[in-house]
GROMACS .gro file of C-alpha atoms in nm:
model
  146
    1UNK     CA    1  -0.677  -1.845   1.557
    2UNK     CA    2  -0.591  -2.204   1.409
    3UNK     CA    3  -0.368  -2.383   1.640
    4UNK     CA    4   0.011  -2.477   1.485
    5UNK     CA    5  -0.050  -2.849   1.504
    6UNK     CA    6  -0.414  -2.777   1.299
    7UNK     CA    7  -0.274  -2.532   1.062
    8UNK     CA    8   0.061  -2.851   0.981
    9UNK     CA    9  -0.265  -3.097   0.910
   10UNK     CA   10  -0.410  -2.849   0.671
   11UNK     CA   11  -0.069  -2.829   0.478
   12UNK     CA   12   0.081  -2.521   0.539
   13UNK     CA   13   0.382  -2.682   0.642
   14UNK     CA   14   0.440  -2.525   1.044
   15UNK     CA   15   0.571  -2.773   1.257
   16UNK     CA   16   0.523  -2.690   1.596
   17UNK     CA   17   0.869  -2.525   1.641
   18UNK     CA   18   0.728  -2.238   1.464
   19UNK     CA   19   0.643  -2.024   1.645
   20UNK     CA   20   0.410  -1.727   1.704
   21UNK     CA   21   0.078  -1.844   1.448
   22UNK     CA   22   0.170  -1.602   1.231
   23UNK     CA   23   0.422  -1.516   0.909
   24UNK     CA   24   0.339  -1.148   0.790
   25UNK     CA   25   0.255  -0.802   0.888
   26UNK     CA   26   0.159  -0.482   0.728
   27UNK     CA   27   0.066  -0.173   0.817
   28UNK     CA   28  -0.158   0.044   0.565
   29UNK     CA   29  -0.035   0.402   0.639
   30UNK     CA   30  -0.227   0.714   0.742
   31UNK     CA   31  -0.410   0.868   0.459
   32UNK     CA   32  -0.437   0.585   0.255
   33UNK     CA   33  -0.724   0.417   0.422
   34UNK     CA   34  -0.951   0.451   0.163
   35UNK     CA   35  -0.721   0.162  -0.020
   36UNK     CA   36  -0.817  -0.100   0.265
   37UNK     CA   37  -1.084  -0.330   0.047
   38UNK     CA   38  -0.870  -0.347  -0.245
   39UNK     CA   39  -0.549  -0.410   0.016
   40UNK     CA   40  -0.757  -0.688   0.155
   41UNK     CA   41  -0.878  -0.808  -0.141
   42UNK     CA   42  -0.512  -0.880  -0.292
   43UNK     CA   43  -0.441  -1.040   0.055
   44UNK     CA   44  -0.674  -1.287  -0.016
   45UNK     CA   45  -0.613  -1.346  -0.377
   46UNK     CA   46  -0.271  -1.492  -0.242
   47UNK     CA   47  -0.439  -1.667  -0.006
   48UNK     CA   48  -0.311  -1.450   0.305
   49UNK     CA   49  -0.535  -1.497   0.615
   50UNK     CA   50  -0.614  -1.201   0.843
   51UNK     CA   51  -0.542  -1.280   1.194
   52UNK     CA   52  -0.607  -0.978   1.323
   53UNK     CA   53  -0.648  -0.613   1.204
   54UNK     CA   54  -0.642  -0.290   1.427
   55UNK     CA   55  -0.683   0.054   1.364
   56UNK     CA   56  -0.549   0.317   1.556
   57UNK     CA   57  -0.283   0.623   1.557
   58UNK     CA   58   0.036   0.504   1.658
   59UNK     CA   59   0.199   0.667   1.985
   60UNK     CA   60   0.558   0.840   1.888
   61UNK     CA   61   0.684   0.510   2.105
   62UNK     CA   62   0.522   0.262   1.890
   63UNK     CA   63   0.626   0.451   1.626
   64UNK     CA   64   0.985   0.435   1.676
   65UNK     CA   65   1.015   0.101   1.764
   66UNK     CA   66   0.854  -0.038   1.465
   67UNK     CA   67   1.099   0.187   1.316
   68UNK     CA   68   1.410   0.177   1.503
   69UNK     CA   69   1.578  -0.023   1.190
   70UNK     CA   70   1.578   0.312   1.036
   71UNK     CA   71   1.704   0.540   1.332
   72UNK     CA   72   1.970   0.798   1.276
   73UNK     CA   73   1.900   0.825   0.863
   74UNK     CA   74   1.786   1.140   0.720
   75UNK     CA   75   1.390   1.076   0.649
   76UNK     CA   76   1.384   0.907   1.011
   77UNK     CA   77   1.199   1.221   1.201
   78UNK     CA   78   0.975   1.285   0.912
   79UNK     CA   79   0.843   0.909   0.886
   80UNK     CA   80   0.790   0.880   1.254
   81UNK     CA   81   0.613   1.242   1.259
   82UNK     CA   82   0.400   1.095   0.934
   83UNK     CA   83   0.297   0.756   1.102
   84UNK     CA   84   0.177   0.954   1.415
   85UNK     CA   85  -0.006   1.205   1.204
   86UNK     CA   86  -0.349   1.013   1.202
   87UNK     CA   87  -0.490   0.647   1.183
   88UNK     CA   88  -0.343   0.351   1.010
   89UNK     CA   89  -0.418  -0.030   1.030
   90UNK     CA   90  -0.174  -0.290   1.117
   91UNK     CA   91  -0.231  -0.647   1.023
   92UNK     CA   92  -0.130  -0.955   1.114
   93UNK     CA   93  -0.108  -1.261   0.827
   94UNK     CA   94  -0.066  -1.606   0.809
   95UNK     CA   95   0.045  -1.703   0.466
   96UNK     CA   96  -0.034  -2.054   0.255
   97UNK     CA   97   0.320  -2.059   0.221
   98UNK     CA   98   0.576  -2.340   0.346
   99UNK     CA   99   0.871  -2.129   0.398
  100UNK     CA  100   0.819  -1.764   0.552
  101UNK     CA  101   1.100  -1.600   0.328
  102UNK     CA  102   0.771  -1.677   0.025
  103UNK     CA  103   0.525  -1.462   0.258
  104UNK     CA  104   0.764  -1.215   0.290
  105UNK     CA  105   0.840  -1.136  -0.074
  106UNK     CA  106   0.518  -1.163  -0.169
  107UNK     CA  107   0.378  -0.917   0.092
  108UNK     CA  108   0.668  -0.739  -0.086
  109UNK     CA  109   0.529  -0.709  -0.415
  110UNK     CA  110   0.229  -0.602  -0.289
  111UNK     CA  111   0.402  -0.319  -0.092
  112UNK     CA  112   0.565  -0.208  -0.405
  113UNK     CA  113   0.238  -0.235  -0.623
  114UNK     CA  114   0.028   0.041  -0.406
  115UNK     CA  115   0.323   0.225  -0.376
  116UNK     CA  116   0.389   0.292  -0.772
  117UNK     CA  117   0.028   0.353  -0.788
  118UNK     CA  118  -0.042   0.572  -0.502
  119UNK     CA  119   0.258   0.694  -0.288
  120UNK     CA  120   0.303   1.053  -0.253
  121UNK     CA  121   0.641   1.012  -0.193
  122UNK     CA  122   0.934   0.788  -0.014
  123UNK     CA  123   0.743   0.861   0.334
  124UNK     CA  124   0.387   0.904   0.226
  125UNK     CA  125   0.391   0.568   0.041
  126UNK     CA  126   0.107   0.367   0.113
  127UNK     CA  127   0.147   0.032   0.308
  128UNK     CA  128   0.474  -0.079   0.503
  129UNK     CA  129   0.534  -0.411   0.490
  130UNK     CA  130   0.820  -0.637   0.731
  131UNK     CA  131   1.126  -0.736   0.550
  132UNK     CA  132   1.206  -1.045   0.769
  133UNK     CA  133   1.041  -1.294   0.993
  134UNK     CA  134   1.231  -1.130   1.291
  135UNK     CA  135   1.116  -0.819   1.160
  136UNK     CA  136   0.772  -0.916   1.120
  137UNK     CA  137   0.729  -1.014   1.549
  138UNK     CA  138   0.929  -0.725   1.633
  139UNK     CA  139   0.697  -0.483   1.441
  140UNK     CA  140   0.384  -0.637   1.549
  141UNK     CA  141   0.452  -0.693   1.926
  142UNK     CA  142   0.469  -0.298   1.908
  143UNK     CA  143   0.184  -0.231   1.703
  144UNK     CA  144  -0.046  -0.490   1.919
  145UNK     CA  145   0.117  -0.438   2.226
  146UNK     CA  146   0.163  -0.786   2.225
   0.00000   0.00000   0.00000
């Protein structure tokens, strides 16, 4: 992992105030594994560096903390039944971006690109992707454990 004052020399435009080394996180959900190389191939099209990559089932606990945001609406017990149903891989990204509100829209985009091509439906929909930087450490400290 490149260090924050490394990664500001190499233009990416961190200062050291930013902080954890990373900008983005997905998940690619169960079932749609088999999407993985052409995931990781758009991530690197945009220039998106994998930090680190796990797969594993999520625990229910994991599960509903990545997904507490959603708690209390109506598809809640389904998703968190779905994304402890088998094995997914989380992801964590640095971006060549200068501003993390870029990494997050674009990770966006992506999202919604394998989901009008694959998703099965609003649970069942391919990748999950953070909607904010807060979002983004909140949801990977409980995938990683970190």
């Amino acid at each position: 992992m490149k260090s924050t004052a490394k990664r500001q020399e190499e233009g990416y435009g961190y200062n050291t105030n930013m902080l954890p080394d990373y900008d983005g996180f997905i998940i690619i959900k169960p079932e749609f594994l088999k999407y993985k190389d052409k995931i990781i191939n758009d991530l690197h099209r945009h220039d998106f560096i994998i930090i680190e990559a796990t797969e594993k089932t999520l625990s229910r606990e994991e599960a509903e903390t990545i997904y507490s945001c959603h708690k209390g609406k109506p598809f809640y017990n389904e998703l968190i039944e779905y994304m402890t149903s088998g094995p997914c891989i989380g992801m964590i990204l640095l971006s060549p971006f200068s501003d993390r509100e870029s990494s997050i829209e674009t990770l966006k985009e992506l999202k919604d690109k394998y989901r009008k091509r694959y998703a099965i439906d609003k649970t069942r929909n391919v990748i999950h992707s953070s909607d904010s930087y807060q979002s983004t450490i909140h949801e990977a400290e409980a995938f990683f454990g970190q």
